[in-house]
mmCIF file of C-alpha atoms and ligand atoms in Angstrom:
data_model
loop_
_atom_site.group_PDB
_atom_site.id
_atom_site.type_symbol
_atom_site.label_atom_id
_atom_site.label_comp_id
_atom_site.label_asym_id
_atom_site.label_seq_id
_atom_site.Cartn_x
_atom_site.Cartn_y
_atom_site.Cartn_z
ATOM 1 C CA UNK A 210 0.000 0.000 0.000
ATOM 2 C CA UNK A 211 1.083 3.545 -0.590
ATOM 3 C CA UNK A 212 2.125 5.958 2.152
ATOM 4 C CA UNK A 213 -0.697 7.397 4.151
ATOM 5 C CA UNK A 214 -0.859 10.760 5.873
ATOM 6 C CA UNK A 215 -3.430 10.147 8.570
ATOM 7 C CA UNK A 216 -4.614 7.299 10.746
ATOM 8 C CA UNK A 217 -7.730 5.276 10.125
ATOM 9 C CA UNK A 218 -10.172 3.229 12.106
ATOM 10 C CA UNK A 219 -11.180 -0.002 10.407
ATOM 11 C CA UNK A 220 -14.204 -1.839 11.811
ATOM 12 C CA UNK A 221 -14.744 -5.449 10.771
ATOM 13 C CA UNK A 222 -18.073 -7.021 11.756
ATOM 14 C CA UNK A 223 -19.966 -10.135 10.752
ATOM 15 C CA UNK A 224 -21.563 -13.214 12.211
ATOM 16 C CA UNK A 225 -19.483 -15.610 14.234
ATOM 17 C CA UNK A 226 -17.793 -18.039 11.834
ATOM 18 C CA UNK A 227 -17.722 -15.635 8.856
ATOM 19 C CA UNK A 228 -13.935 -15.493 9.056
ATOM 20 C CA UNK A 229 -13.443 -12.006 10.521
ATOM 21 C CA UNK A 230 -10.464 -12.965 12.667
ATOM 22 C CA UNK A 231 -8.583 -14.530 9.730
ATOM 23 C CA UNK A 232 -9.192 -11.383 7.682
ATOM 24 C CA UNK A 233 -7.999 -9.157 10.541
ATOM 25 C CA UNK A 234 -4.864 -11.268 11.061
ATOM 26 C CA UNK A 235 -3.939 -10.831 7.390
ATOM 27 C CA UNK A 236 -4.739 -7.112 7.428
ATOM 28 C CA UNK A 237 -2.421 -6.633 10.394
ATOM 29 C CA UNK A 238 0.385 -8.248 8.366
ATOM 30 C CA UNK A 239 -0.305 -6.306 5.199
ATOM 31 C CA UNK A 240 -1.418 -2.820 6.251
ATOM 32 C CA UNK A 241 1.621 -0.699 7.111
ATOM 33 C CA UNK A 242 1.515 0.929 10.512
ATOM 34 C CA UNK A 243 -1.507 -1.050 11.644
ATOM 35 C CA UNK A 244 -2.419 -2.242 15.093
ATOM 36 C CA UNK A 245 -5.056 -4.461 16.640
ATOM 37 C CA UNK A 246 -7.602 -2.951 19.012
ATOM 38 C CA UNK A 247 -7.574 -5.202 22.083
ATOM 39 C CA UNK A 248 -11.124 -5.359 23.412
ATOM 40 C CA UNK A 249 -12.098 -5.998 26.978
ATOM 41 C CA UNK A 250 -14.593 -8.775 27.616
ATOM 42 C CA UNK A 251 -16.299 -10.537 30.500
ATOM 43 C CA UNK A 252 -16.389 -13.861 28.624
ATOM 44 C CA UNK A 253 -13.915 -16.530 29.688
ATOM 45 C CA UNK A 254 -10.903 -17.173 27.431
ATOM 46 C CA UNK A 255 -11.298 -20.026 24.936
ATOM 47 C CA UNK A 256 -8.710 -22.331 23.401
ATOM 48 C CA UNK A 257 -5.309 -20.712 23.275
ATOM 49 C CA UNK A 258 -6.451 -17.100 23.573
ATOM 50 C CA UNK A 259 -3.909 -14.926 25.341
ATOM 51 C CA UNK A 260 -4.946 -12.302 27.887
ATOM 52 C CA UNK A 261 -3.841 -8.845 26.776
ATOM 53 C CA UNK A 262 -3.312 -9.977 23.175
ATOM 54 C CA UNK A 263 -6.592 -11.426 21.871
ATOM 55 C CA UNK A 264 -8.711 -9.756 24.523
ATOM 56 C CA UNK A 265 -8.271 -8.388 27.973
ATOM 57 C CA UNK A 266 -10.399 -10.747 30.060
ATOM 58 C CA UNK A 267 -11.920 -8.870 32.966
ATOM 59 C CA UNK A 268 -14.573 -9.305 35.622
ATOM 60 C CA UNK A 269 -17.971 -7.709 35.286
ATOM 61 C CA UNK A 270 -17.272 -5.143 38.038
ATOM 62 C CA UNK A 271 -14.199 -3.900 36.209
ATOM 63 C CA UNK A 272 -16.127 -3.694 32.931
ATOM 64 C CA UNK A 273 -18.895 -1.696 34.622
ATOM 65 C CA UNK A 274 -16.279 0.663 36.076
ATOM 66 C CA UNK A 275 -14.922 1.331 32.585
ATOM 67 C CA UNK A 276 -18.438 2.067 31.320
ATOM 68 C CA UNK A 277 -19.126 4.395 34.254
ATOM 69 C CA UNK A 278 -15.884 6.293 33.656
ATOM 70 C CA UNK A 279 -16.677 6.550 29.940
ATOM 71 C CA UNK A 280 -13.476 4.700 29.058
ATOM 72 C CA UNK A 281 -15.063 2.675 26.267
ATOM 73 C CA UNK A 282 -15.567 3.962 22.756
ATOM 74 C CA UNK A 283 -18.376 1.445 22.370
ATOM 75 C CA UNK A 284 -19.676 -1.572 24.210
ATOM 76 C CA UNK A 285 -22.317 -4.239 23.787
ATOM 77 C CA UNK A 286 -23.632 -7.449 25.212
ATOM 78 C CA UNK A 287 -23.402 -10.573 23.062
ATOM 79 C CA UNK A 288 -24.787 -13.929 24.228
ATOM 80 C CA UNK A 289 -24.714 -12.877 27.866
ATOM 81 C CA UNK A 290 -21.161 -11.486 27.936
ATOM 82 C CA UNK A 291 -19.997 -7.898 27.658
ATOM 83 C CA UNK A 292 -17.482 -6.650 25.116
ATOM 84 C CA UNK A 293 -16.015 -3.170 24.687
ATOM 85 C CA UNK A 294 -13.315 -1.113 22.970
ATOM 86 C CA UNK A 295 -11.043 0.944 25.242
ATOM 87 C CA UNK A 296 -11.207 4.481 23.915
ATOM 88 C CA UNK A 297 -7.708 5.692 24.790
ATOM 89 C CA UNK A 298 -5.804 3.131 22.742
ATOM 90 C CA UNK A 299 -7.882 4.069 19.691
ATOM 91 C CA UNK A 300 -7.358 7.787 20.167
ATOM 92 C CA UNK A 301 -3.616 7.377 20.690
ATOM 93 C CA UNK A 302 -3.251 5.190 17.616
ATOM 94 C CA UNK A 303 -5.174 7.622 15.442
ATOM 95 C CA UNK A 304 -3.153 10.560 16.757
ATOM 96 C CA UNK A 305 0.027 8.656 15.850
ATOM 97 C CA UNK A 306 -1.258 8.150 12.297
ATOM 98 C CA UNK A 307 -1.765 4.411 12.728
ATOM 99 C CA UNK A 308 -4.452 2.226 11.228
ATOM 100 C CA UNK A 309 -6.369 0.616 14.040
ATOM 101 C CA UNK A 310 -8.231 -2.564 13.211
ATOM 102 C CA UNK A 311 -11.104 -3.740 15.353
ATOM 103 C CA UNK A 312 -13.396 -6.718 15.190
ATOM 104 C CA UNK A 313 -16.662 -5.864 16.919
ATOM 105 C CA UNK A 314 -20.324 -6.826 16.690
ATOM 106 C CA UNK A 315 -22.987 -4.840 14.838
ATOM 107 C CA UNK A 316 -24.245 -3.038 17.961
ATOM 108 C CA UNK A 317 -20.708 -1.765 18.531
ATOM 109 C CA UNK A 318 -20.334 -0.950 14.836
ATOM 110 C CA UNK A 319 -23.424 1.242 15.033
ATOM 111 C CA UNK A 320 -21.979 3.145 18.017
ATOM 112 C CA UNK A 321 -18.642 3.662 16.257
ATOM 113 C CA UNK A 322 -20.464 4.840 13.121
ATOM 114 C CA UNK A 323 -22.182 7.555 15.165
ATOM 115 C CA UNK A 324 -19.132 8.586 17.207
ATOM 116 C CA UNK A 325 -16.537 8.298 14.478
ATOM 117 C CA UNK A 326 -18.332 8.726 11.153
ATOM 118 C CA UNK A 327 -15.018 8.643 9.275
ATOM 119 C CA UNK A 328 -14.408 5.047 10.373
ATOM 120 C CA UNK A 329 -14.198 2.443 7.612
ATOM 121 C CA UNK A 330 -16.847 -0.175 8.321
ATOM 122 C CA UNK A 331 -16.923 -3.540 6.581
ATOM 123 C CA UNK A 332 -19.424 -6.332 7.183
ATOM 124 C CA UNK A 333 -18.233 -9.853 6.370
ATOM 125 C CA UNK A 334 -20.756 -12.407 5.115
ATOM 126 C CA UNK A 335 -20.178 -16.143 4.854
ATOM 127 C CA UNK A 336 -20.659 -17.547 1.311
ATOM 128 C CA UNK A 337 -23.682 -19.554 2.543
ATOM 129 C CA UNK A 338 -25.365 -20.263 5.866
ATOM 130 C CA UNK A 339 -24.235 -23.897 5.485
ATOM 131 C CA UNK A 340 -20.624 -22.743 5.374
ATOM 132 C CA UNK A 341 -21.197 -20.684 8.506
ATOM 133 C CA UNK A 342 -22.664 -23.687 10.295
ATOM 134 C CA UNK A 343 -19.790 -25.920 9.193
ATOM 135 C CA UNK A 344 -17.193 -23.359 10.311
ATOM 136 C CA UNK A 345 -18.801 -23.019 13.737
ATOM 137 C CA UNK A 346 -19.038 -26.782 14.131
ATOM 138 C CA UNK A 347 -15.371 -27.001 13.251
ATOM 139 C CA UNK A 348 -14.510 -25.001 16.376
ATOM 140 C CA UNK A 349 -13.422 -27.540 18.902
ATOM 141 C CA UNK A 350 -13.215 -24.941 21.663
ATOM 142 C CA UNK A 351 -16.940 -24.399 22.194
ATOM 143 C CA UNK A 352 -19.963 -26.410 23.286
ATOM 144 C CA UNK A 353 -22.664 -27.336 20.769
ATOM 145 C CA UNK A 354 -25.150 -25.171 22.661
ATOM 146 C CA UNK A 355 -22.943 -22.138 22.233
ATOM 147 C CA UNK A 356 -22.390 -22.909 18.539
ATOM 148 C CA UNK A 357 -26.169 -23.078 18.065
ATOM 149 C CA UNK A 358 -26.645 -19.749 19.861
ATOM 150 C CA UNK A 359 -24.026 -18.067 17.696
ATOM 151 C CA UNK A 360 -25.701 -19.417 14.569
ATOM 152 C CA UNK A 361 -29.096 -18.206 15.776
ATOM 153 C CA UNK A 362 -27.678 -14.673 16.132
ATOM 154 C CA UNK A 363 -26.407 -14.603 12.552
ATOM 155 C CA UNK A 364 -29.660 -13.851 10.696
ATOM 156 C CA UNK A 365 -30.427 -10.830 12.878
ATOM 157 C CA UNK A 366 -26.870 -9.491 12.541
ATOM 158 C CA UNK A 367 -26.944 -9.827 8.752
ATOM 159 C CA UNK A 368 -30.381 -8.191 8.486
ATOM 160 C CA UNK A 369 -29.254 -5.325 10.729
ATOM 161 C CA UNK A 370 -26.045 -4.766 8.772
ATOM 162 C CA UNK A 371 -27.917 -4.678 5.475
ATOM 163 C CA UNK A 372 -30.775 -2.418 6.576
ATOM 164 C CA UNK A 373 -29.149 -0.030 9.065
ATOM 165 C CA UNK A 374 -26.832 1.820 6.704
ATOM 166 C CA UNK A 375 -23.959 1.548 9.216
ATOM 167 C CA UNK A 376 -21.963 -0.725 6.905
ATOM 168 C CA UNK A 377 -21.188 0.908 3.567
ATOM 169 C CA UNK A 378 -19.113 -2.130 2.612
ATOM 170 C CA UNK A 379 -20.425 -5.700 2.643
ATOM 171 C CA UNK A 380 -18.133 -8.464 1.407
ATOM 172 C CA UNK A 381 -18.593 -12.217 1.055
ATOM 173 C CA UNK A 382 -15.712 -14.154 2.531
ATOM 174 C CA UNK A 383 -15.363 -17.160 0.251
ATOM 175 C CA UNK A 384 -11.642 -17.144 -0.540
ATOM 176 C CA UNK A 385 -9.647 -15.511 2.229
ATOM 177 C CA UNK A 386 -7.050 -13.918 -0.047
ATOM 178 C CA UNK A 387 -9.720 -12.266 -2.200
ATOM 179 C CA UNK A 388 -11.496 -10.910 0.873
ATOM 180 C CA UNK A 389 -8.287 -9.470 2.264
ATOM 181 C CA UNK A 390 -7.422 -7.890 -1.101
ATOM 182 C CA UNK A 391 -10.876 -6.319 -1.225
ATOM 183 C CA UNK A 392 -10.584 -4.844 2.286
ATOM 184 C CA UNK A 393 -7.106 -3.522 1.422
ATOM 185 C CA UNK A 394 -8.615 -1.832 -1.622
ATOM 186 C CA UNK A 395 -11.360 -0.295 0.522
ATOM 187 C CA UNK A 396 -8.837 1.039 3.058
ATOM 188 C CA UNK A 397 -6.679 2.445 0.273
ATOM 189 C CA UNK A 398 -9.664 4.127 -1.344
ATOM 190 C CA UNK A 399 -11.020 5.555 1.919
ATOM 191 C CA UNK A 400 -7.706 6.851 3.212
ATOM 192 C CA UNK A 401 -6.762 8.567 -0.028
ATOM 193 C CA UNK A 402 -9.987 10.616 -0.146
HETATM 194 P P1 5GP B 22 -16.214 -13.886 20.419
HETATM 195 O O1 5GP B 22 -16.819 -14.335 21.715
HETATM 196 O O2 5GP B 22 -16.489 -14.858 19.303
HETATM 197 O O3 5GP B 22 -14.757 -13.544 20.521
HETATM 198 O O4 5GP B 22 -16.963 -12.541 20.014
HETATM 199 C C1 5GP B 22 -18.363 -12.490 19.970
HETATM 200 C C2 5GP B 22 -18.794 -11.235 19.230
HETATM 201 O O5 5GP B 22 -18.355 -10.085 19.948
HETATM 202 C C3 5GP B 22 -18.188 -11.138 17.836
HETATM 203 O O6 5GP B 22 -19.189 -10.645 16.956
HETATM 204 C C4 5GP B 22 -17.080 -10.122 18.018
HETATM 205 O O7 5GP B 22 -16.813 -9.420 16.827
HETATM 206 C C5 5GP B 22 -17.699 -9.216 19.049
HETATM 207 N N1 5GP B 22 -16.734 -8.371 19.763
HETATM 208 C C6 5GP B 22 -15.456 -8.624 20.093
HETATM 209 N N2 5GP B 22 -14.919 -7.574 20.722
HETATM 210 C C7 5GP B 22 -15.867 -6.614 20.772
HETATM 211 C C8 5GP B 22 -15.914 -5.279 21.285
HETATM 212 O O8 5GP B 22 -14.968 -4.728 21.817
HETATM 213 N N3 5GP B 22 -17.100 -4.638 21.139
HETATM 214 C C9 5GP B 22 -18.191 -5.187 20.565
HETATM 215 N N4 5GP B 22 -19.281 -4.430 20.465
HETATM 216 N N5 5GP B 22 -18.182 -6.426 20.069
HETATM 217 C C10 5GP B 22 -17.041 -7.137 20.179
#
């Protein structure tokens, strides 16, 4: 990518199993000067997630304190757990001209759209609902009940993303490389405006 003068906030949303994390991992490798926004969450770590890297895993009281002190840029509840984006890290990264990449749900995406209208918001769709189901079932780190709940959320998330206007860009993640190339194109186009 070409040199960029100012920072950018890239929001990636989509149903669980659409492949958002794989896209974000590739973006972090390929977008110069990019950094991951480490969310805080009250959900327990799964698999080999690392505290402070994938998420900061905190207790509900601590999360509530952050909300009360207005330390979160956005926050939302998803399947009974709370998730939020610490505001300061985002502001510091933007001030330093970095590209900050965050993976958040559609409720959070809507809040970011209102607070930071210049953010670049991309919604990731699975090629088919069958693919989504298969990808979720492939996760060995979660119970079947939880997989079913995540799948049940998907329709509502997709409908919201399509109808709300908060996601100017909707991509279908069939082949990872193509999806990453498309998001790179979007970032390039948005940051050179
Ligand atoms: P998971 O439990 O699979 O890591 O995440 C569940 C959902 O919460 C996903 O849609 C994920 O994108 C979203 N999420 C992760 N971090 C945040 C955050 O900081 N804020 C919001 N609003 N959603 C988040």
